[in-house]
Coordinates of C-alpha atoms in Angstrom, one line a residue:
Chain U
M50 CA 56.7 -4.0 105.1
N51 CA 54.0 -4.1 102.5
N52 CA 55.5 -3.6 99.1
S53 CA 52.3 -3.4 97.0
L54 CA 51.4 -0.4 95.2
L55 CA 47.9 1.1 95.4
I56 CA 46.4 3.1 92.7
I57 CA 43.8 5.7 93.9
G58 CA 41.8 8.2 92.0
R59 CA 38.4 9.8 91.5
P60 CA 36.3 9.0 88.4
S61 CA 37.7 10.0 85.0
S62 CA 41.1 10.6 86.4
G63 CA 42.8 8.5 83.7
K64 CA 43.5 5.3 85.7
T65 CA 42.2 2.9 83.2
T66 CA 44.0 4.3 80.2
F67 CA 47.3 4.3 82.2
L68 CA 46.8 0.8 83.4
A69 CA 46.0 -0.4 79.9
Q70 CA 49.2 1.2 78.6
F71 CA 51.2 0.0 81.6
L72 CA 50.2 -3.6 81.1
T73 CA 51.1 -3.5 77.4
R74 CA 54.6 -2.3 78.3
V75 CA 55.4 -4.5 81.3
R76 CA 54.4 -7.6 79.2
K77 CA 57.2 -6.8 76.8
K78 CA 59.7 -7.1 79.6
K79 CA 62.0 -4.4 78.2
N80 CA 61.9 -2.1 81.2
N81 CA 63.1 -2.4 84.8
I82 CA 59.8 -3.3 86.0
I83 CA 58.2 -6.5 84.4
L84 CA 55.1 -8.7 84.7
S85 CA 56.1 -11.7 86.7
K86 CA 53.1 -13.8 85.5
A87 CA 49.8 -13.3 83.7
P88 CA 47.3 -11.4 85.8
E89 CA 44.2 -13.5 86.8
N90 CA 41.7 -10.9 85.6
I91 CA 42.2 -7.9 83.4
K92 CA 38.6 -7.3 82.6
A93 CA 39.0 -3.8 84.1
I94 CA 41.3 -2.7 81.4
S95 CA 41.0 -5.2 78.4
D96 CA 38.4 -3.0 76.7
A97 CA 40.6 0.1 76.9
Q98 CA 43.6 -1.9 75.5
K99 CA 41.6 -3.1 72.5
R100 CA 40.3 0.4 71.8
L101 CA 43.7 2.0 72.0
A102 CA 45.1 -0.9 69.7
A103 CA 42.3 0.0 67.2
G104 CA 43.2 3.8 67.5
E105 CA 39.9 4.5 69.3
E106 CA 39.4 6.6 72.3
P107 CA 38.9 4.4 75.5
N108 CA 35.4 4.4 76.9
T109 CA 34.8 6.0 80.3
T110 CA 34.7 3.3 82.9
A111 CA 31.1 2.2 83.5
A112 CA 29.6 3.1 87.0
G113 CA 29.4 0.0 89.2
S114 CA 32.5 -1.6 87.8
N115 CA 33.9 -2.9 91.1
E116 CA 36.4 -5.6 90.0
E117 CA 39.9 -5.3 91.4
L118 CA 42.8 -5.3 89.1
V119 CA 45.9 -6.9 90.4
L120 CA 49.1 -7.0 88.4
P121 CA 52.0 -9.2 89.8
L122 CA 55.3 -7.4 89.0
V123 CA 59.1 -7.7 89.5
L124 CA 61.3 -4.7 90.1
N125 CA 65.0 -5.3 90.5
G126 CA 64.4 -8.9 91.3
N127 CA 61.9 -8.1 94.1
E128 CA 58.3 -9.2 93.6
T129 CA 55.5 -6.8 94.3
Q130 CA 52.1 -6.0 93.0
L131 CA 50.1 -3.2 91.6
R132 CA 46.5 -3.0 92.9
C133 CA 43.7 -0.9 91.6
P134 CA 40.6 -1.9 93.5
D135 CA 38.4 0.9 92.2
Y136 CA 39.3 1.8 88.6
G137 CA 35.9 3.5 88.2
G138 CA 36.7 5.8 91.1
E139 CA 33.3 5.4 92.6
Q140 CA 34.3 4.1 95.9
I141 CA 36.4 7.2 96.4
T142 CA 33.5 9.4 95.6
S143 CA 31.5 7.4 98.0
L144 CA 33.9 7.7 100.8
L145 CA 34.0 11.5 100.4
Q146 CA 30.3 11.7 100.4
S147 CA 29.6 9.5 103.4
M148 CA 32.8 10.3 105.3
A149 CA 33.0 6.5 105.9
I150 CA 35.6 4.0 104.7
E151 CA 34.7 0.7 103.5
S152 CA 36.3 -2.1 105.3
R153 CA 37.8 -3.5 102.1
W154 CA 39.7 -0.1 101.9
L155 CA 41.0 -0.6 105.3
E156 CA 42.7 -3.6 104.0
Y157 CA 43.8 -1.9 100.7
V158 CA 45.6 0.9 102.6
D159 CA 46.8 -1.3 105.3
S160 CA 48.7 -3.7 102.8
S161 CA 50.2 -1.0 100.7
D162 CA 53.2 1.2 101.6
H163 CA 53.2 2.9 98.1
W164 CA 50.2 5.0 97.0
V165 CA 49.9 6.6 93.6
L166 CA 47.0 9.3 93.6
F167 CA 45.8 10.2 90.1
I168 CA 44.7 13.8 89.7
R169 CA 43.4 15.2 86.4
P170 CA 44.3 18.8 86.7
S171 CA 42.1 19.9 83.7
L172 CA 39.0 18.9 85.7
I173 CA 40.1 21.0 88.8
S174 CA 37.8 24.0 89.1
S175 CA 39.3 27.2 90.6
S176 CA 37.3 29.5 92.7
Y177 CA 36.4 33.1 91.9
D178 CA 36.7 35.1 95.1
L179 CA 37.8 38.2 96.8
T180 CA 41.4 37.2 97.2
I181 CA 42.2 36.3 93.6
S182 CA 42.7 40.0 92.6
A183 CA 41.6 43.4 93.5
Y184 CA 38.0 44.6 93.3
E185 CA 37.0 48.2 94.0
N186 CA 33.4 48.0 93.1
I187 CA 32.1 45.2 95.2
H188 CA 29.1 45.9 97.5
G189 CA 28.6 43.5 100.4
S190 CA 25.3 42.6 102.1
K191 CA 24.4 40.3 105.0
S192 CA 23.2 36.9 104.0
S193 CA 19.7 36.0 105.2
H194 CA 20.3 32.3 104.7
S195 CA 22.8 29.6 105.1
V196 CA 23.6 27.0 102.5
T197 CA 26.2 24.3 102.2
P198 CA 28.3 24.7 99.0
D199 CA 29.5 21.8 96.9
P200 CA 32.9 21.0 98.3
S201 CA 35.8 22.3 96.2
D202 CA 38.1 19.8 94.5
Q203 CA 41.1 21.1 96.6
S204 CA 39.2 20.3 99.7
Q205 CA 38.1 16.9 98.6
F206 CA 41.7 15.8 97.8
I207 CA 42.8 16.9 101.2
E208 CA 39.9 15.1 102.9
L209 CA 40.6 12.0 100.8
V210 CA 44.3 11.9 101.9
Q211 CA 43.3 12.5 105.5
A212 CA 40.8 9.7 105.4
L213 CA 43.3 7.3 103.9
L214 CA 46.0 8.3 106.5
Y215 CA 43.4 7.7 109.2
A216 CA 42.6 4.2 107.8
K217 CA 46.4 3.5 107.6
K218 CA 46.8 4.6 111.2
T219 CA 49.4 7.1 110.2
G220 CA 49.6 10.4 112.1
V221 CA 50.8 13.7 110.8
R222 CA 52.6 15.0 113.9
K223 CA 55.9 13.7 112.3
S224 CA 56.8 13.8 108.7
I225 CA 55.5 10.6 107.0
S226 CA 57.9 8.1 105.4
T227 CA 55.4 5.4 105.0
P228 CA 53.4 5.2 102.8
K229 CA 55.3 6.8 100.1
L230 CA 52.9 9.1 98.1
T231 CA 53.2 9.8 94.4
L232 CA 50.9 12.3 92.7
A233 CA 50.3 11.6 89.1
L234 CA 49.0 14.7 87.3
T235 CA 47.2 13.0 84.5
C236 CA 46.1 13.9 81.0
W237 CA 49.1 16.3 80.8
D238 CA 48.6 16.9 77.2
E239 CA 45.3 18.7 77.9
L240 CA 47.1 21.3 79.9
K241 CA 49.3 22.9 77.1
T242 CA 51.8 24.0 79.7
S243 CA 55.5 24.3 80.1
K244 CA 55.3 24.2 83.9
T245 CA 56.9 21.5 86.0
P246 CA 54.4 19.0 87.7
K247 CA 55.1 20.8 91.1
E248 CA 54.5 24.2 89.6
L249 CA 51.3 23.1 88.1
L250 CA 50.1 21.7 91.3
Q251 CA 50.8 25.0 93.1
E252 CA 48.8 26.7 90.5
K253 CA 45.8 24.4 90.6
M254 CA 45.7 23.3 94.2
P255 CA 48.1 25.4 96.4
L256 CA 46.5 24.4 99.7
F257 CA 46.6 20.7 98.9
K258 CA 50.2 21.0 97.8
Q259 CA 51.1 22.8 101.1
F260 CA 49.1 19.9 103.0
I261 CA 51.1 17.1 101.4
E262 CA 54.5 18.9 101.5
A263 CA 53.9 19.7 105.2
N264 CA 53.2 16.1 106.0
W265 CA 55.5 14.0 103.9
E266 CA 59.2 13.6 104.0
Q267 CA 60.6 15.1 100.9
S268 CA 62.1 11.8 99.7
Q269 CA 58.9 10.0 100.1
L270 CA 56.8 12.3 98.1
G271 CA 56.8 12.4 94.2
I272 CA 55.0 14.7 91.9
L273 CA 54.9 13.6 88.2
G274 CA 53.0 14.6 85.1
L275 CA 51.4 11.8 83.0
S276 CA 50.0 11.7 79.6
A277 CA 49.2 7.9 79.0
Q278 CA 47.4 8.6 75.8
E279 CA 49.4 11.6 74.5
F280 CA 46.4 13.0 72.5
S281 CA 42.7 12.7 72.2
L282 CA 41.4 10.1 69.8
N283 CA 38.0 11.6 69.4
G284 CA 37.6 12.9 65.8
N285 CA 41.3 12.6 65.2
P286 CA 41.9 10.3 62.2
E287 CA 45.6 11.2 62.2
G288 CA 45.9 10.2 65.8
S289 CA 44.1 7.0 65.1
D290 CA 46.5 6.2 62.3
K291 CA 49.5 7.0 64.6
Y292 CA 48.2 4.4 67.1
L293 CA 47.7 1.8 64.4
D294 CA 51.1 2.4 62.8
D295 CA 53.3 3.2 65.7
L296 CA 51.5 1.0 68.2
P297 CA 50.0 2.1 71.7
E298 CA 53.2 0.9 73.5
N299 CA 55.2 3.8 71.8
I300 CA 52.8 6.5 72.7
G301 CA 52.4 8.4 75.9
Y302 CA 54.9 10.0 78.2
L303 CA 55.8 10.9 81.7
V304 CA 56.7 14.4 82.9
L305 CA 59.5 14.1 85.5
P306 CA 60.0 16.5 88.4
D307 CA 62.3 18.8 86.3
G308 CA 59.8 19.1 83.5
S309 CA 61.6 16.7 81.1
L310 CA 59.7 14.1 79.3
D311 CA 60.2 10.3 79.4
K312 CA 58.6 8.0 77.0
D313 CA 58.8 5.0 79.6
L314 CA 55.4 5.1 81.3
T315 CA 56.5 2.2 83.6
K316 CA 58.7 4.7 85.3
L317 CA 55.7 6.0 87.2
V318 CA 55.4 2.8 89.0
E319 CA 59.1 2.2 89.3
L320 CA 59.7 5.7 91.0
A321 CA 56.6 5.2 93.2
L322 CA 58.0 1.8 94.4
L323 CA 61.6 2.9 95.0
Chain G
M192 CA 26.4 6.3 105.4
R193 CA 27.0 8.7 108.3
K194 CA 24.0 10.8 108.5
K195 CA 24.3 14.6 109.2
C196 CA 22.0 17.6 108.7
P197 CA 22.3 19.0 105.2
T198 CA 21.9 22.6 106.7
A199 CA 25.1 24.5 106.6
N200 CA 26.9 24.7 109.9
C201 CA 24.2 22.6 111.6
S202 CA 26.0 20.1 113.7
A203 CA 23.0 17.8 114.3
P204 CA 22.9 15.0 115.4
K205 CA 26.3 15.4 117.2
G206 CA 25.6 18.9 118.2
M207 CA 22.7 21.2 118.4
C208 CA 20.1 21.6 115.6
L209 CA 20.8 25.0 114.1
K210 CA 17.1 25.6 112.9
L211 CA 15.5 24.7 116.2
M212 CA 18.3 25.8 118.4
S213 CA 17.9 22.6 120.5
H214 CA 19.3 19.2 120.6
E215 CA 15.9 17.8 119.3
H216 CA 16.9 17.6 115.7
L217 CA 14.5 14.7 115.2
K218 CA 11.7 17.4 115.2
C219 CA 13.4 19.5 112.6
D220 CA 12.1 19.4 109.0
N221 CA 15.6 19.8 107.4
W222 CA 16.7 16.8 109.3
S223 CA 13.7 14.6 108.6
K224 CA 13.7 15.5 104.9
E225 CA 17.1 14.0 104.5
N226 CA 17.1 11.3 107.0
S227 CA 14.3 8.9 107.2
S228 CA 16.0 7.1 110.1
A229 CA 17.0 9.0 113.2
L230 CA 19.9 6.7 114.0
V231 CA 23.5 7.5 113.1
P232 CA 24.9 4.0 112.3
K233 CA 28.5 3.4 113.3
V234 CA 28.9 0.5 111.0
V235 CA 26.6 0.4 108.0
K236 CA 26.1 -1.8 105.0
S237 CA 26.5 0.0 101.6
K238 CA 25.9 -1.3 98.1
G239 CA 27.4 -4.7 97.6
K240 CA 27.0 -5.4 101.3
T241 CA 30.3 -4.0 102.2
E242 CA 30.7 -2.7 105.7
S243 CA 31.8 0.8 106.3
K244 CA 33.2 2.6 109.3
G245 CA 32.7 6.4 109.8
L246 CA 35.6 8.8 110.2
P247 CA 35.6 10.5 113.6
W248 CA 35.2 13.8 112.0
T249 CA 32.5 15.0 109.5
G250 CA 34.0 18.3 108.2
E251 CA 31.4 20.3 110.1
P252 CA 32.4 22.7 112.9
L253 CA 33.6 20.7 116.0
Q254 CA 31.7 20.7 119.3
P255 CA 33.3 20.8 122.7
E256 CA 32.5 17.0 123.1
D257 CA 34.5 16.4 119.9
L258 CA 37.7 17.7 121.4
P259 CA 39.0 14.2 122.1
I260 CA 39.5 13.8 118.4
I261 CA 42.1 16.6 118.7
S262 CA 43.4 16.2 122.1
E263 CA 44.5 12.7 121.7
R264 CA 47.3 13.8 119.5
S265 CA 48.1 17.3 120.8
A266 CA 46.9 19.9 123.4
P267 CA 44.8 22.1 121.1
L268 CA 45.2 25.8 121.1
I269 CA 41.7 27.4 121.3
I270 CA 41.6 30.9 119.9
G271 CA 38.5 32.8 121.1
M272 CA 36.9 35.1 118.6
V273 CA 35.5 38.0 120.6
G274 CA 33.6 41.1 119.6
T275 CA 30.4 42.8 119.4
A276 CA 27.5 41.7 117.0
D277 CA 28.5 42.2 113.3
A278 CA 32.0 42.9 114.1
G279 CA 33.2 40.5 111.4
K280 CA 34.3 37.5 113.4
T281 CA 32.8 34.9 111.0
S282 CA 33.8 36.8 107.9
Y283 CA 37.4 36.9 109.2
L284 CA 37.5 33.1 109.4
G285 CA 36.0 32.9 105.9
M286 CA 38.7 35.2 104.6
L287 CA 41.5 33.3 106.4
Y288 CA 40.5 30.1 104.7
T289 CA 40.0 31.8 101.4
L290 CA 43.6 33.2 101.6
L291 CA 45.0 29.8 102.4
F292 CA 42.9 28.1 99.7
N293 CA 44.4 30.4 97.1
G294 CA 47.9 29.9 98.0
R295 CA 48.7 32.5 100.6
D296 CA 50.8 31.3 103.6
I297 CA 50.8 31.8 107.3
K298 CA 54.4 32.9 107.6
N299 CA 56.7 30.2 108.9
W300 CA 53.7 27.9 109.2
S301 CA 52.4 25.2 107.0
F302 CA 48.9 23.8 106.7
S303 CA 48.9 20.2 107.9
G304 CA 45.2 19.4 107.7
S305 CA 41.8 20.1 109.0
Y306 CA 38.9 18.2 110.5
T307 CA 36.4 21.0 109.5
L308 CA 37.0 21.5 105.8
S309 CA 33.3 21.5 104.9
A310 CA 32.7 24.2 107.5
W311 CA 35.6 26.3 106.3
E312 CA 34.2 26.0 102.8
T313 CA 30.8 27.2 103.9
L314 CA 32.3 30.3 105.4
A315 CA 34.5 31.0 102.3
Q316 CA 31.6 30.7 99.9
Y317 CA 30.2 33.9 101.2
L318 CA 33.3 35.8 100.0
K319 CA 32.6 34.6 96.4
I320 CA 31.7 37.4 94.1
K321 CA 28.4 37.1 92.3
H322 CA 27.8 38.0 88.6
D323 CA 26.4 41.3 89.7
G324 CA 29.6 42.3 91.6
S325 CA 28.0 41.7 95.0
I326 CA 29.0 39.4 97.8
E327 CA 27.0 38.1 100.8
F328 CA 28.6 38.1 104.1
P329 CA 27.7 35.2 106.5
A330 CA 24.3 35.2 108.3
P331 CA 24.6 36.3 111.9
T332 CA 26.0 33.6 114.1
P333 CA 23.2 32.1 116.2
S334 CA 23.0 33.6 119.6
H335 CA 21.8 30.5 121.4
P336 CA 23.9 29.9 124.5
E337 CA 24.6 26.3 123.4
F338 CA 25.7 27.0 119.9
Y339 CA 29.3 26.2 119.4
S340 CA 31.4 26.4 116.4
L341 CA 35.0 25.3 116.5
Y342 CA 37.0 25.6 113.2
H343 CA 40.1 23.5 113.1
L344 CA 43.6 24.0 111.4
A345 CA 46.6 21.7 111.9
L346 CA 49.7 23.7 111.4
K347 CA 53.5 22.8 111.4
S348 CA 56.5 25.0 111.7
E349 CA 60.1 23.5 111.8
G350 CA 59.1 20.3 113.6
I351 CA 56.4 21.9 115.8
F352 CA 52.9 20.6 115.4
R353 CA 49.8 22.6 116.6
D354 CA 46.2 21.9 116.4
V355 CA 44.4 25.2 116.4
L356 CA 40.7 25.7 117.0
F357 CA 39.0 29.0 116.3
A358 CA 35.9 29.4 118.6
D359 CA 33.3 31.5 116.9
S360 CA 30.1 32.7 118.7
S361 CA 27.6 35.4 118.4
G362 CA 28.5 39.0 119.2
E363 CA 25.1 39.4 121.2
V364 CA 26.3 36.5 123.5
F365 CA 29.5 38.3 124.2
T366 CA 27.8 41.5 124.8
A367 CA 25.4 39.9 127.2
W368 CA 28.4 38.2 128.9
S369 CA 30.4 41.4 129.2
E370 CA 27.5 43.0 131.2
D371 CA 27.0 40.0 133.3
I372 CA 29.4 37.1 133.2
H373 CA 26.8 34.8 134.9
D374 CA 24.1 35.6 132.2
A375 CA 22.0 32.5 131.7
N376 CA 22.3 32.9 128.0
A377 CA 26.0 33.2 127.7
D378 CA 27.1 29.6 128.3
N379 CA 29.2 29.5 125.1
A380 CA 30.9 32.8 125.9
R381 CA 31.8 31.5 129.3
W382 CA 33.2 28.2 127.8
I383 CA 35.2 30.2 125.2
Y384 CA 36.6 32.5 127.8
K385 CA 37.5 29.7 130.2
N386 CA 39.1 27.5 127.6
S387 CA 40.7 29.7 125.0
S388 CA 44.5 30.0 124.9
A389 CA 44.4 33.3 123.2
F390 CA 41.8 35.9 121.9
I391 CA 41.2 37.8 118.8
F392 CA 39.3 40.9 119.8
M393 CA 37.4 42.4 116.8
V394 CA 36.8 46.2 116.6
D395 CA 34.2 47.0 114.1
S396 CA 35.2 50.1 112.1
N397 CA 31.9 50.4 110.5
A398 CA 29.9 50.3 113.7
L399 CA 32.3 53.2 114.9
I400 CA 31.3 55.2 111.8
E401 CA 27.6 54.6 112.1
K402 CA 27.0 54.3 115.8
R403 CA 30.0 56.5 116.9
G404 CA 30.2 56.9 120.7
Q405 CA 27.6 54.2 121.3
A406 CA 29.6 51.6 119.4
K407 CA 32.8 52.6 121.2
S408 CA 31.1 52.2 124.6
E409 CA 29.9 48.6 123.7
I410 CA 33.4 47.8 122.5
V411 CA 35.1 49.0 125.6
Q412 CA 32.6 47.1 127.7
V413 CA 33.5 43.8 126.1
A414 CA 37.1 44.6 126.2
E415 CA 37.2 45.2 129.9
Q416 CA 35.3 42.0 130.7
L417 CA 37.8 40.2 128.4
A418 CA 40.7 41.7 130.2
A419 CA 39.2 40.9 133.8
N420 CA 40.6 37.4 134.1
L421 CA 42.9 37.2 131.1
N422 CA 46.0 36.2 133.2
D423 CA 48.8 36.0 130.7
R424 CA 46.7 34.8 127.7
P425 CA 47.5 36.9 124.6
V426 CA 45.1 39.2 122.8
I427 CA 45.4 40.8 119.4
V428 CA 43.2 43.7 118.6
V429 CA 41.9 43.4 115.1
W430 CA 40.2 46.4 113.5
T431 CA 38.0 45.0 110.9
K432 CA 36.5 46.7 107.9
S433 CA 39.5 49.0 108.0
D434 CA 39.2 50.0 104.2
K435 CA 36.7 52.5 105.9
A436 CA 39.1 53.5 108.8
E437 CA 39.5 57.0 107.6
E438 CA 35.8 57.6 108.0
I439 CA 36.0 57.0 111.7
K440 CA 35.8 60.4 113.6
E441 CA 39.3 61.1 114.8
K442 CA 38.2 61.9 118.4
I443 CA 36.4 58.5 118.7
K444 CA 39.3 56.6 117.1
K445 CA 41.9 58.2 119.4
S446 CA 39.8 57.7 122.5
L447 CA 39.2 54.1 121.7
E448 CA 42.8 53.5 121.0
E449 CA 43.8 54.9 124.3
D450 CA 41.2 52.8 126.2
L451 CA 42.3 49.7 124.5
L452 CA 45.9 50.4 125.2
N453 CA 45.0 50.7 128.9
I454 CA 42.9 47.6 128.8
F455 CA 45.3 45.4 126.8
P456 CA 48.7 47.0 127.3
N457 CA 50.6 44.2 125.7
A458 CA 48.4 43.5 122.7
T459 CA 49.4 44.0 119.1
S460 CA 46.8 46.1 117.2
I461 CA 46.3 45.3 113.4
K462 CA 43.9 46.6 110.7
V463 CA 42.3 44.2 108.3
S464 CA 39.8 44.3 105.5
N465 CA 37.9 41.9 103.2
F466 CA 37.9 44.4 100.3
P467 CA 41.2 44.6 98.6
K468 CA 41.7 47.6 96.6
K469 CA 44.8 46.6 94.8
D470 CA 46.7 43.4 94.0
K471 CA 49.1 43.8 96.9
D472 CA 46.5 45.2 99.4
Q473 CA 48.2 44.7 102.8
L474 CA 45.0 45.0 104.9
C475 CA 43.5 42.0 103.1
Y476 CA 46.3 39.8 101.8
E477 CA 48.8 40.1 104.6
N478 CA 47.2 41.4 107.8
N479 CA 44.5 38.8 107.9
L480 CA 47.2 36.2 108.0
N481 CA 49.5 38.2 110.2
V482 CA 46.9 38.0 113.0
I483 CA 47.5 34.3 113.2
V484 CA 51.3 34.7 113.0
D485 CA 51.2 37.1 115.9
L486 CA 49.1 34.8 118.1
L487 CA 51.2 31.7 117.1
N488 CA 54.4 33.5 118.0
H489 CA 53.0 34.2 121.5
L490 CA 51.5 30.8 121.9
N491 CA 54.6 29.0 120.7
K492 CA 56.0 28.8 124.1
P493 CA 55.2 25.7 126.2
S494 CA 54.0 27.8 129.2
R495 CA 51.2 29.3 127.1
I496 CA 49.6 26.0 126.2
N497 CA 46.2 25.5 127.8
L498 CA 46.5 22.0 129.2
E499 CA 43.1 22.0 131.0
I500 CA 41.1 20.3 128.2
S501 CA 43.8 17.8 127.3
L502 CA 42.1 14.6 128.1
E503 CA 44.6 11.8 128.6
Q504 CA 47.8 12.2 126.8
A505 CA 49.2 14.3 124.0
N506 CA 50.2 11.4 121.7
D507 CA 49.3 11.4 118.1
H508 CA 45.8 10.4 117.5
F509 CA 46.7 8.0 114.8
I510 CA 49.8 6.6 116.2
D511 CA 48.2 5.9 119.6
F512 CA 45.5 4.0 117.7
K513 CA 45.4 0.8 119.7
G514 CA 44.2 -1.1 116.7
R515 CA 40.7 0.1 116.3
L516 CA 38.9 2.8 114.6
H517 CA 37.2 5.6 116.5
E518 CA 33.5 5.4 115.5

């Protein structure tokens, strides 16, 4: 049994901001999940922590930032660790482009039985096609050429999970119990929605949702919303003041499966580990 | 990085070069532009000197030699797409993926994955509407006898797992095969006929409007050859472009229906269209998916499974991994 938790996500999916907020909270030792000792290296998120403390928008993680973040944690007396080997998301992009898995990722997926996949719904583009609604005045013609389109976001997420399962040597004939999969639908505040996380996933990526629900045991699959920052800090002096006055650890929320909000961001990791 | 040709639906270097219609992809401009080295490395060094291992699938259409990827975990159900040229076989597959992509379901079945996602996306892109309100249907499927395109869907239903492969090929090849099953240019038609567990037989409504009796004659010829050694493999007759069905002359339509009933007495017949005229257009939104439901209902019986191409054992590809990656 490998009880470490692996954070996975494409670039700009909100991993760095969440991790900065998470570390601030677990240091306070007020939640069920706490930091067991000081992490060896937090360069990956220290800049984001400092910027949030100053009421400034965190910078986009620079390309080529390949350091691994490891947070040693304790949940209900049990030691575990959170690993984020690719907080820039570039290695995931590379995997999907090359259809090849770096050997270090084989080790990452092999040593973790809990995966949290970060998905930023506001960056998912939908397709405009014949099946979305009715069209009476379309005229068709035969194409004279053949081109490869850019893959859709939806197909990329399916391919990513298939590749990770392959690396984990986990088949899909039977429902998957290990690894446990949690989807974090990030930057929830951008969505301006009253939908539950599952409803939103159905709207944005119905085939991906069908794919994971078909393959995972219901109890081993979680779909949550996450707003680690709660609002944009770009050109938002009131927001900056709120960060300076109320402190970052009091800002941000989780959207639970029933749509209710929970200010305890550490619950994302707690629920993913249980 | 695993190298593959950038041309859509080209399966080089694993399969045939689409442009040259041969296995000599090294002579192809499209290949050499993108790949300075001809070798496909199994283990490569990427930035930071990290080793990588390629996935066993690329997302492009599978070739017959790729079947071990599937058959190591289940005996795949191959569904042969049969019909005359331009009948809509490839467009049907594009519409099938588009419907699934947008949240429509295959009744009682759930999508469990695909090893040919990139290929499905290429088919579906043709059904996207351009700014001028036009769409482009797929270019004709190459008629080279060694051109194979297998599109994969993994499906689940109440604990049952099925790997389904849709075998697409050129209508010209099937017409040539229907006139001479030994035709030297019909290798892929013979392979599909031999290995398929079921068939989707496409009837082109538009051809019946434009070419009338001539089109009907060609359709019947292919149908008769399909039925010749069918044994108990199921067939579904799919009338494509049925938004125009009313324009088919009644005498032609009735005669063809009678002929097809004689040739395939047990087959379901269904009308489909890629042009929905209303939000709940049954021809598009329901019937395209019902084709698969009908076939799966027939095939979901152990005796129907084609076991001939199952290589060793029907264990899960991943579970039966034996501690190494397939390269």
